[in-house]
Every structure is written in structure tokens, then in C-alpha cells.
């Protein structure tokens, strides 16, 4: 990113928006980097290089499986990840 790094962007985003789910995809892969991303408000952190399964598994809890009524339900993704998602919106 030309003007700021992803952590700085996330910090500024969270000052104004605490609801939008954020998944960080980063080549910064130390445990300190992951902890910093989560402290700044990321919902999950996926280290590059990543597989499509890792990315799908990270995205699923944030977005869940939606019913026609818009409610989030328990879900098993096609990638083979299972969650018991109980979100109240």
C-alpha cells in the first residue's frame, strides 16, 4: 500500500467502523505480526503463501452461512471446515 501499511489502515478503519469483518492476508508472518493485526481489530490473519482452504476456513466464521431470512446458522464449508456459528445480528 503506497501511503500506509495494512496495520495502519486497519487501525484507522476501526476508529470509524467496528462492524465490517476484516481478514488480513500478509507476508508478515511472525507471531508478533499476527498479534499486532489482531490487536488492531482484524477478525483473522492468514499468512502468505496461503492455500484456498486456509483462506476459506478463515473467512467462514466472519461471514457464516446465511439462511434466506438472513440469520447465520451452523455451517460446514465445502473446504472441509466446520463451525458452530451463533451470531445475533
PDB file of N, CA and C in Angstrom:
ATOM      1  N   UNK A   1       0.855  -1.169   0.000  1.00  0.00           N
ATOM      2  CA  UNK A   1       0.000   0.000   0.000  1.00  0.00           C
ATOM      3  C   UNK A   1       0.903   1.235   0.000  1.00  0.00           C
ATOM      4  N   UNK A   2       0.626   2.174  -0.846  1.00  0.00           N
ATOM      5  CA  UNK A   2       1.550   3.295  -1.007  1.00  0.00           C
ATOM      6  C   UNK A   2       1.604   4.292   0.153  1.00  0.00           C
ATOM      7  N   UNK A   3       0.505   4.542   0.849  1.00  0.00           N
ATOM      8  CA  UNK A   3       0.502   5.599   1.856  1.00  0.00           C
ATOM      9  C   UNK A   3       0.637   5.094   3.287  1.00  0.00           C
ATOM     10  N   UNK A   4       0.281   3.836   3.524  1.00  0.00           N
ATOM     11  CA  UNK A   4       0.374   3.265   4.870  1.00  0.00           C
ATOM     12  C   UNK A   4       0.380   1.756   4.747  1.00  0.00           C
ATOM     13  N   UNK A   5       0.822   1.085   5.798  1.00  0.00           N
ATOM     14  CA  UNK A   5       0.773  -0.377   5.739  1.00  0.00           C
ATOM     15  C   UNK A   5      -0.607  -0.865   6.179  1.00  0.00           C
ATOM     16  N   UNK A   6      -0.830  -2.163   6.057  1.00  0.00           N
ATOM     17  CA  UNK A   6      -2.138  -2.728   6.380  1.00  0.00           C
ATOM     18  C   UNK A   6      -2.546  -2.547   7.825  1.00  0.00           C
ATOM     19  N   UNK A   7      -1.564  -2.615   8.734  1.00  0.00           N
ATOM     20  CA  UNK A   7      -1.870  -2.422  10.151  1.00  0.00           C
ATOM     21  C   UNK A   7      -2.363  -1.001  10.405  1.00  0.00           C
ATOM     22  N   UNK A   8      -1.699  -0.027   9.796  1.00  0.00           N
ATOM     23  CA  UNK A   8      -2.116   1.376   9.959  1.00  0.00           C
ATOM     24  C   UNK A   8      -3.503   1.603   9.356  1.00  0.00           C
ATOM     25  N   UNK A   9      -3.739   1.007   8.182  1.00  0.00           N
ATOM     26  CA  UNK A   9      -5.054   1.130   7.562  1.00  0.00           C
ATOM     27  C   UNK A   9      -6.131   0.535   8.460  1.00  0.00           C
ATOM     28  N   UNK A  10      -5.868  -0.650   8.988  1.00  0.00           N
ATOM     29  CA  UNK A  10      -6.837  -1.313   9.863  1.00  0.00           C
ATOM     30  C   UNK A  10      -7.110  -0.486  11.111  1.00  0.00           C
ATOM     31  N   UNK A  11      -6.070   0.079  11.680  1.00  0.00           N
ATOM     32  CA  UNK A  11      -6.248   0.920  12.874  1.00  0.00           C
ATOM     33  C   UNK A  11      -7.158   2.105  12.564  1.00  0.00           C
ATOM     34  N   UNK A  12      -6.936   2.756  11.424  1.00  0.00           N
ATOM     35  CA  UNK A  12      -7.784   3.896  11.039  1.00  0.00           C
ATOM     36  C   UNK A  12      -9.203   3.443  10.720  1.00  0.00           C
ATOM     37  N   UNK A  13      -9.349   2.316  10.052  1.00  0.00           N
ATOM     38  CA  UNK A  13     -10.680   1.786   9.750  1.00  0.00           C
ATOM     39  C   UNK A  13     -11.452   1.524  11.030  1.00  0.00           C
ATOM     40  N   UNK A  14     -10.823   0.902  12.004  1.00  0.00           N
ATOM     41  CA  UNK A  14     -11.511   0.555  13.250  1.00  0.00           C
ATOM     42  C   UNK A  14     -11.883   1.783  14.079  1.00  0.00           C
ATOM     43  N   UNK A  15     -11.214   2.906  13.862  1.00  0.00           N
ATOM     44  CA  UNK A  15     -11.612   4.146  14.536  1.00  0.00           C
ATOM     45  C   UNK A  15     -13.009   4.579  14.093  1.00  0.00           C
ATOM     46  N   UNK A  16     -13.400   4.199  12.868  1.00  0.00           N
ATOM     47  CA  UNK A  16     -14.669   4.645  12.293  1.00  0.00           C
ATOM     48  C   UNK A  16     -15.651   3.508  12.040  1.00  0.00           C
ATOM     49  N   UNK A  17     -15.166   2.284  11.965  1.00  0.00           N
ATOM     50  CA  UNK A  17     -16.013   1.152  11.581  1.00  0.00           C
ATOM     51  C   UNK A  17     -15.586  -0.076  12.370  1.00  0.00           C
ATOM     52  N   UNK A  18     -16.422  -0.485  13.295  1.00  0.00           N
ATOM     53  CA  UNK A  18     -16.082  -1.648  14.115  1.00  0.00           C
ATOM     54  C   UNK A  18     -16.855  -2.890  13.689  1.00  0.00           C
ATOM     55  N   UNK A  19     -17.726  -2.775  12.702  1.00  0.00           N
ATOM     56  CA  UNK A  19     -18.601  -3.878  12.318  1.00  0.00           C
ATOM     57  C   UNK A  19     -18.105  -4.694  11.126  1.00  0.00           C
ATOM     58  N   UNK A  20     -17.430  -4.076  10.189  1.00  0.00           N
ATOM     59  CA  UNK A  20     -17.010  -4.765   8.981  1.00  0.00           C
ATOM     60  C   UNK A  20     -15.972  -5.833   9.295  1.00  0.00           C
ATOM     61  N   UNK A  21     -16.232  -7.094   8.907  1.00  0.00           N
ATOM     62  CA  UNK A  21     -15.235  -8.135   9.145  1.00  0.00           C
ATOM     63  C   UNK A  21     -13.975  -7.876   8.322  1.00  0.00           C
ATOM     64  N   UNK A  22     -12.817  -8.112   8.934  1.00  0.00           N
ATOM     65  CA  UNK A  22     -11.544  -7.888   8.260  1.00  0.00           C
ATOM     66  C   UNK A  22     -10.681  -9.132   8.382  1.00  0.00           C
ATOM     67  N   UNK A  23     -10.227  -9.626   7.236  1.00  0.00           N
ATOM     68  CA  UNK A  23      -9.283 -10.726   7.178  1.00  0.00           C
ATOM     69  C   UNK A  23      -7.986 -10.164   6.626  1.00  0.00           C
ATOM     70  N   UNK A  24      -6.909 -10.236   7.406  1.00  0.00           N
ATOM     71  CA  UNK A  24      -5.614  -9.784   6.923  1.00  0.00           C
ATOM     72  C   UNK A  24      -4.923 -10.923   6.195  1.00  0.00           C
ATOM     73  N   UNK A  25      -4.471 -10.665   4.973  1.00  0.00           N
ATOM     74  CA  UNK A  25      -3.641 -11.580   4.208  1.00  0.00           C
ATOM     75  C   UNK A  25      -2.283 -10.914   4.109  1.00  0.00           C
ATOM     76  N   UNK A  26      -1.263 -11.514   4.707  1.00  0.00           N
ATOM     77  CA  UNK A  26       0.008 -10.815   4.800  1.00  0.00           C
ATOM     78  C   UNK A  26       1.194 -11.750   4.673  1.00  0.00           C
ATOM     79  N   UNK A  27       2.272 -11.228   4.097  1.00  0.00           N
ATOM     80  CA  UNK A  27       3.543 -11.947   4.060  1.00  0.00           C
ATOM     81  C   UNK A  27       4.290 -11.765   5.379  1.00  0.00           C
ATOM     82  N   UNK A  28       3.844 -10.817   6.187  1.00  0.00           N
ATOM     83  CA  UNK A  28       4.443 -10.630   7.520  1.00  0.00           C
ATOM     84  C   UNK A  28       3.945 -11.778   8.386  1.00  0.00           C
ATOM     85  N   UNK A  29       4.850 -12.691   8.725  1.00  0.00           N
ATOM     86  CA  UNK A  29       4.383 -13.940   9.308  1.00  0.00           C
ATOM     87  C   UNK A  29       4.893 -14.256  10.704  1.00  0.00           C
ATOM     88  N   UNK A  30       5.501 -13.301  11.379  1.00  0.00           N
ATOM     89  CA  UNK A  30       5.942 -13.588  12.749  1.00  0.00           C
ATOM     90  C   UNK A  30       4.730 -13.591  13.685  1.00  0.00           C
ATOM     91  N   UNK A  31       4.871 -14.254  14.817  1.00  0.00           N
ATOM     92  CA  UNK A  31       3.766 -14.271  15.778  1.00  0.00           C
ATOM     93  C   UNK A  31       3.475 -12.868  16.298  1.00  0.00           C
ATOM     94  N   UNK A  32       4.492 -12.002  16.355  1.00  0.00           N
ATOM     95  CA  UNK A  32       4.269 -10.608  16.762  1.00  0.00           C
ATOM     96  C   UNK A  32       3.401  -9.872  15.735  1.00  0.00           C
ATOM     97  N   UNK A  33       3.633 -10.141  14.441  1.00  0.00           N
ATOM     98  CA  UNK A  33       2.819  -9.509  13.393  1.00  0.00           C
ATOM     99  C   UNK A  33       1.369  -9.957  13.490  1.00  0.00           C
ATOM    100  N   UNK A  34       1.163 -11.255  13.699  1.00  0.00           N
ATOM    101  CA  UNK A  34      -0.203 -11.775  13.832  1.00  0.00           C
ATOM    102  C   UNK A  34      -0.891 -11.133  15.034  1.00  0.00           C
ATOM    103  N   UNK A  35      -0.196 -11.086  16.158  1.00  0.00           N
ATOM    104  CA  UNK A  35      -0.765 -10.484  17.368  1.00  0.00           C
ATOM    105  C   UNK A  35      -1.094  -9.011  17.138  1.00  0.00           C
ATOM    106  N   UNK A  36      -0.212  -8.289  16.447  1.00  0.00           N
ATOM    107  CA  UNK A  36      -0.458  -6.870  16.176  1.00  0.00           C
ATOM    108  C   UNK A  36      -1.697  -6.704  15.301  1.00  0.00           C
ATOM    109  N   UNK A  37      -1.834  -7.517  14.266  1.00  0.00           N
ATOM    110  CA  UNK A  37      -3.007  -7.432  13.398  1.00  0.00           C
ATOM    111  C   UNK A  37      -4.298  -7.684  14.152  1.00  0.00           C
ATOM    112  N   UNK A  38      -4.276  -8.673  15.035  1.00  0.00           N
ATOM    113  CA  UNK A  38      -5.475  -8.982  15.821  1.00  0.00           C
ATOM    114  C   UNK A  38      -5.766  -7.894  16.846  1.00  0.00           C
ATOM    115  N   UNK A  39      -4.723  -7.311  17.440  1.00  0.00           N
ATOM    116  CA  UNK A  39      -4.922  -6.196  18.378  1.00  0.00           C
ATOM    117  C   UNK A  39      -5.542  -4.999  17.683  1.00  0.00           C
ATOM    118  N   UNK A  40      -5.161  -4.759  16.438  1.00  0.00           N
ATOM    119  CA  UNK A  40      -5.703  -3.617  15.696  1.00  0.00           C
ATOM    120  C   UNK A  40      -7.119  -3.865  15.204  1.00  0.00           C
ATOM    121  N   UNK A  41      -7.635  -5.086  15.376  1.00  0.00           N
ATOM    122  CA  UNK A  41      -9.036  -5.320  15.061  1.00  0.00           C
ATOM    123  C   UNK A  41      -9.329  -6.285  13.938  1.00  0.00           C
ATOM    124  N   UNK A  42      -8.329  -6.993  13.418  1.00  0.00           N
ATOM    125  CA  UNK A  42      -8.607  -7.994  12.388  1.00  0.00           C
ATOM    126  C   UNK A  42      -9.391  -9.143  13.010  1.00  0.00           C
ATOM    127  N   UNK A  43     -10.298  -9.708  12.245  1.00  0.00           N
ATOM    128  CA  UNK A  43     -11.049 -10.867  12.713  1.00  0.00           C
ATOM    129  C   UNK A  43     -10.229 -12.139  12.575  1.00  0.00           C
ATOM    130  N   UNK A  44      -9.314 -12.154  11.620  1.00  0.00           N
ATOM    131  CA  UNK A  44      -8.408 -13.284  11.445  1.00  0.00           C
ATOM    132  C   UNK A  44      -7.211 -12.817  10.635  1.00  0.00           C
ATOM    133  N   UNK A  45      -6.168 -13.635  10.623  1.00  0.00           N
ATOM    134  CA  UNK A  45      -4.904 -13.295   9.976  1.00  0.00           C
ATOM    135  C   UNK A  45      -4.424 -14.534   9.240  1.00  0.00           C
ATOM    136  N   UNK A  46      -4.260 -14.431   7.929  1.00  0.00           N
ATOM    137  CA  UNK A  46      -3.768 -15.543   7.123  1.00  0.00           C
ATOM    138  C   UNK A  46      -2.413 -15.140   6.562  1.00  0.00           C
ATOM    139  N   UNK A  47      -1.437 -16.010   6.774  1.00  0.00           N
ATOM    140  CA  UNK A  47      -0.069 -15.743   6.321  1.00  0.00           C
ATOM    141  C   UNK A  47       0.129 -16.223   4.890  1.00  0.00           C
ATOM    142  N   UNK A  48       0.802 -15.388   4.086  1.00  0.00           N
ATOM    143  CA  UNK A  48       1.164 -15.780   2.723  1.00  0.00           C
ATOM    144  C   UNK A  48       2.421 -16.639   2.781  1.00  0.00           C
ATOM    145  N   UNK A  49       2.600 -17.574   1.886  1.00  0.00           N
ATOM    146  CA  UNK A  49       1.608 -18.037   0.912  1.00  0.00           C
ATOM    147  C   UNK A  49       0.528 -18.829   1.623  1.00  0.00           C
ATOM    148  N   UNK A  50      -0.679 -18.792   1.086  1.00  0.00           N
ATOM    149  CA  UNK A  50      -1.787 -19.478   1.721  1.00  0.00           C
ATOM    150  C   UNK A  50      -2.508 -20.328   0.693  1.00  0.00           C
ATOM    151  N   UNK A  51      -3.160 -21.352   1.167  1.00  0.00           N
ATOM    152  CA  UNK A  51      -3.957 -22.194   0.281  1.00  0.00           C
ATOM    153  C   UNK A  51      -5.386 -21.648   0.261  1.00  0.00           C
ATOM    154  N   UNK A  52      -6.130 -22.031  -0.749  1.00  0.00           N
ATOM    155  CA  UNK A  52      -7.527 -21.594  -0.808  1.00  0.00           C
ATOM    156  C   UNK A  52      -8.308 -22.165   0.376  1.00  0.00           C
ATOM    157  N   UNK A  53      -7.931 -23.358   0.859  1.00  0.00           N
ATOM    158  CA  UNK A  53      -8.613 -23.941   2.024  1.00  0.00           C
ATOM    159  C   UNK A  53      -8.361 -23.078   3.258  1.00  0.00           C
ATOM    160  N   UNK A  54      -7.107 -22.645   3.476  1.00  0.00           N
ATOM    161  CA  UNK A  54      -6.814 -21.778   4.629  1.00  0.00           C
ATOM    162  C   UNK A  54      -7.614 -20.492   4.559  1.00  0.00           C
ATOM    163  N   UNK A  55      -7.705 -19.911   3.385  1.00  0.00           N
ATOM    164  CA  UNK A  55      -8.444 -18.660   3.233  1.00  0.00           C
ATOM    165  C   UNK A  55      -9.930 -18.903   3.468  1.00  0.00           C
ATOM    166  N   UNK A  56     -10.481 -19.975   2.911  1.00  0.00           N
ATOM    167  CA  UNK A  56     -11.899 -20.293   3.117  1.00  0.00           C
ATOM    168  C   UNK A  56     -12.198 -20.541   4.585  1.00  0.00           C
ATOM    169  N   UNK A  57     -11.303 -21.239   5.258  1.00  0.00           N
ATOM    170  CA  UNK A  57     -11.503 -21.535   6.676  1.00  0.00           C
ATOM    171  C   UNK A  57     -11.470 -20.260   7.513  1.00  0.00           C
ATOM    172  N   UNK A  58     -10.652 -19.323   7.135  1.00  0.00           N
ATOM    173  CA  UNK A  58     -10.572 -18.061   7.873  1.00  0.00           C
ATOM    174  C   UNK A  58     -11.786 -17.180   7.609  1.00  0.00           C
ATOM    175  N   UNK A  59     -12.296 -17.200   6.386  1.00  0.00           N
ATOM    176  CA  UNK A  59     -13.443 -16.357   6.036  1.00  0.00           C
ATOM    177  C   UNK A  59     -14.754 -16.861   6.614  1.00  0.00           C
ATOM    178  N   UNK A  60     -14.934 -18.142   6.703  1.00  0.00           N
ATOM    179  CA  UNK A  60     -16.230 -18.722   7.056  1.00  0.00           C
ATOM    180  C   UNK A  60     -16.794 -18.222   8.393  1.00  0.00           C
ATOM    181  N   UNK A  61     -16.005 -18.179   9.482  1.00  0.00           N
ATOM    182  CA  UNK A  61     -16.596 -17.711  10.743  1.00  0.00           C
ATOM    183  C   UNK A  61     -17.056 -16.251  10.700  1.00  0.00           C
ATOM    184  N   UNK A  62     -16.383 -15.410   9.928  1.00  0.00           N
ATOM    185  CA  UNK A  62     -16.750 -13.997   9.863  1.00  0.00           C
ATOM    186  C   UNK A  62     -18.048 -13.769   9.105  1.00  0.00           C
ATOM    187  N   UNK A  63     -18.283 -14.587   8.086  1.00  0.00           N
ATOM    188  CA  UNK A  63     -19.458 -14.380   7.254  1.00  0.00           C
ATOM    189  C   UNK A  63     -20.528 -15.427   7.482  1.00  0.00           C
ATOM    190  N   UNK A  64     -20.138 -16.620   7.933  1.00  0.00           N
ATOM    191  CA  UNK A  64     -21.085 -17.673   8.256  1.00  0.00           C
ATOM    192  C   UNK A  64     -21.922 -18.105   7.072  1.00  0.00           C
ATOM    193  N   UNK A  65     -22.824 -18.990   7.328  1.00  0.00           N
ATOM    194  CA  UNK A  65     -23.775 -19.439   6.312  1.00  0.00           C
ATOM    195  C   UNK A  65     -25.098 -18.751   6.599  1.00  0.00           C
ATOM    196  N   UNK A  66     -25.646 -18.092   5.634  1.00  0.00           N
ATOM    197  CA  UNK A  66     -26.873 -17.327   5.832  1.00  0.00           C
ATOM    198  C   UNK A  66     -28.087 -18.095   5.309  1.00  0.00           C
ATOM    199  N   UNK A  67     -29.138 -18.025   6.067  1.00  0.00           N
ATOM    200  CA  UNK A  67     -30.406 -18.606   5.641  1.00  0.00           C
ATOM    201  C   UNK A  67     -31.132 -17.571   4.800  1.00  0.00           C
ATOM    202  N   UNK A  68     -32.226 -17.945   4.123  1.00  0.00           N
ATOM    203  CA  UNK A  68     -32.985 -16.945   3.353  1.00  0.00           C
ATOM    204  C   UNK A  68     -33.488 -15.791   4.210  1.00  0.00           C
ATOM    205  N   UNK A  69     -33.614 -15.978   5.519  1.00  0.00           N
ATOM    206  CA  UNK A  69     -34.092 -14.897   6.382  1.00  0.00           C
ATOM    207  C   UNK A  69     -32.951 -13.984   6.825  1.00  0.00           C
ATOM    208  N   UNK A  70     -31.706 -14.342   6.453  1.00  0.00           N
ATOM    209  CA  UNK A  70     -30.569 -13.517   6.823  1.00  0.00           C
ATOM    210  C   UNK A  70     -29.909 -13.932   8.117  1.00  0.00           C
ATOM    211  N   UNK A  71     -30.437 -14.951   8.798  1.00  0.00           N
ATOM    212  CA  UNK A  71     -29.837 -15.406  10.044  1.00  0.00           C
ATOM    213  C   UNK A  71     -28.626 -16.286   9.754  1.00  0.00           C
ATOM    214  N   UNK A  72     -27.650 -16.248  10.635  1.00  0.00           N
ATOM    215  CA  UNK A  72     -26.466 -17.074  10.493  1.00  0.00           C
ATOM    216  C   UNK A  72     -26.701 -18.391  11.213  1.00  0.00           C
ATOM    217  N   UNK A  73     -26.300 -19.489  10.572  1.00  0.00           N
ATOM    218  CA  UNK A  73     -26.542 -20.816  11.133  1.00  0.00           C
ATOM    219  C   UNK A  73     -25.250 -21.593  11.241  1.00  0.00           C
ATOM    220  N   UNK A  74     -25.319 -22.770  11.857  1.00  0.00           N
ATOM    221  CA  UNK A  74     -24.182 -23.674  11.867  1.00  0.00           C
ATOM    222  C   UNK A  74     -23.850 -24.019  10.432  1.00  0.00           C
ATOM    223  N   UNK A  75     -22.552 -24.186  10.143  1.00  0.00           N
ATOM    224  CA  UNK A  75     -22.175 -24.398   8.756  1.00  0.00           C
ATOM    225  C   UNK A  75     -20.956 -25.289   8.635  1.00  0.00           C
ATOM    226  N   UNK A  76     -20.913 -26.011   7.546  1.00  0.00           N
ATOM    227  CA  UNK A  76     -19.725 -26.748   7.151  1.00  0.00           C
ATOM    228  C   UNK A  76     -19.403 -26.287   5.750  1.00  0.00           C
ATOM    229  N   UNK A  77     -18.210 -25.769   5.544  1.00  0.00           N
ATOM    230  CA  UNK A  77     -17.862 -25.236   4.236  1.00  0.00           C
ATOM    231  C   UNK A  77     -17.462 -26.349   3.292  1.00  0.00           C
ATOM    232  N   UNK A  78     -17.469 -26.048   2.025  1.00  0.00           N
ATOM    233  CA  UNK A  78     -17.036 -27.006   1.017  1.00  0.00           C
ATOM    234  C   UNK A  78     -15.552 -27.320   1.181  1.00  0.00           C
ATOM    235  N   UNK A  79     -14.826 -26.429   1.826  1.00  0.00           N
ATOM    236  CA  UNK A  79     -13.393 -26.649   2.024  1.00  0.00           C
ATOM    237  C   UNK A  79     -13.120 -27.630   3.150  1.00  0.00           C
ATOM    238  N   UNK A  80     -14.154 -28.074   3.860  1.00  0.00           N
ATOM    239  CA  UNK A  80     -13.962 -29.059   4.911  1.00  0.00           C
ATOM    240  C   UNK A  80     -13.770 -28.469   6.290  1.00  0.00           C
ATOM    241  N   UNK A  81     -14.177 -27.237   6.518  1.00  0.00           N
ATOM    242  CA  UNK A  81     -14.052 -26.590   7.822  1.00  0.00           C
ATOM    243  C   UNK A  81     -15.425 -26.544   8.472  1.00  0.00           C
ATOM    244  N   UNK A  82     -15.496 -26.875   9.735  1.00  0.00           N
ATOM    245  CA  UNK A  82     -16.783 -26.875  10.436  1.00  0.00           C
ATOM    246  C   UNK A  82     -16.765 -25.870  11.573  1.00  0.00           C
ATOM    247  N   UNK A  83     -17.881 -25.189  11.760  1.00  0.00           N
ATOM    248  CA  UNK A  83     -18.038 -24.246  12.852  1.00  0.00           C
ATOM    249  C   UNK A  83     -19.445 -24.334  13.365  1.00  0.00           C
ATOM    250  N   UNK A  84     -19.610 -23.989  14.603  1.00  0.00           N
ATOM    251  CA  UNK A  84     -20.947 -23.789  15.147  1.00  0.00           C
ATOM    252  C   UNK A  84     -21.074 -22.298  15.332  1.00  0.00           C
ATOM    253  N   UNK A  85     -21.538 -21.634  14.301  1.00  0.00           N
ATOM    254  CA  UNK A  85     -21.612 -20.184  14.274  1.00  0.00           C
ATOM    255  C   UNK A  85     -22.930 -19.748  14.890  1.00  0.00           C
ATOM    256  N   UNK A  86     -22.862 -18.973  15.948  1.00  0.00           N
ATOM    257  CA  UNK A  86     -24.073 -18.477  16.611  1.00  0.00           C
ATOM    258  C   UNK A  86     -23.942 -16.971  16.726  1.00  0.00           C
ATOM    259  N   UNK A  87     -24.329 -16.258  15.677  1.00  0.00           N
ATOM    260  CA  UNK A  87     -24.216 -14.807  15.666  1.00  0.00           C
ATOM    261  C   UNK A  87     -25.605 -14.208  15.711  1.00  0.00           C
ATOM    262  N   UNK A  88     -25.737 -13.190  16.514  1.00  0.00           N
ATOM    263  CA  UNK A  88     -27.019 -12.483  16.612  1.00  0.00           C
ATOM    264  C   UNK A  88     -26.829 -11.104  16.010  1.00  0.00           C
ATOM    265  N   UNK A  89     -27.606 -10.819  14.992  1.00  0.00           N
ATOM    266  CA  UNK A  89     -27.430  -9.540  14.290  1.00  0.00           C
ATOM    267  C   UNK A  89     -28.575  -8.616  14.569  1.00  0.00           C
TER     268      UNK A  89
END
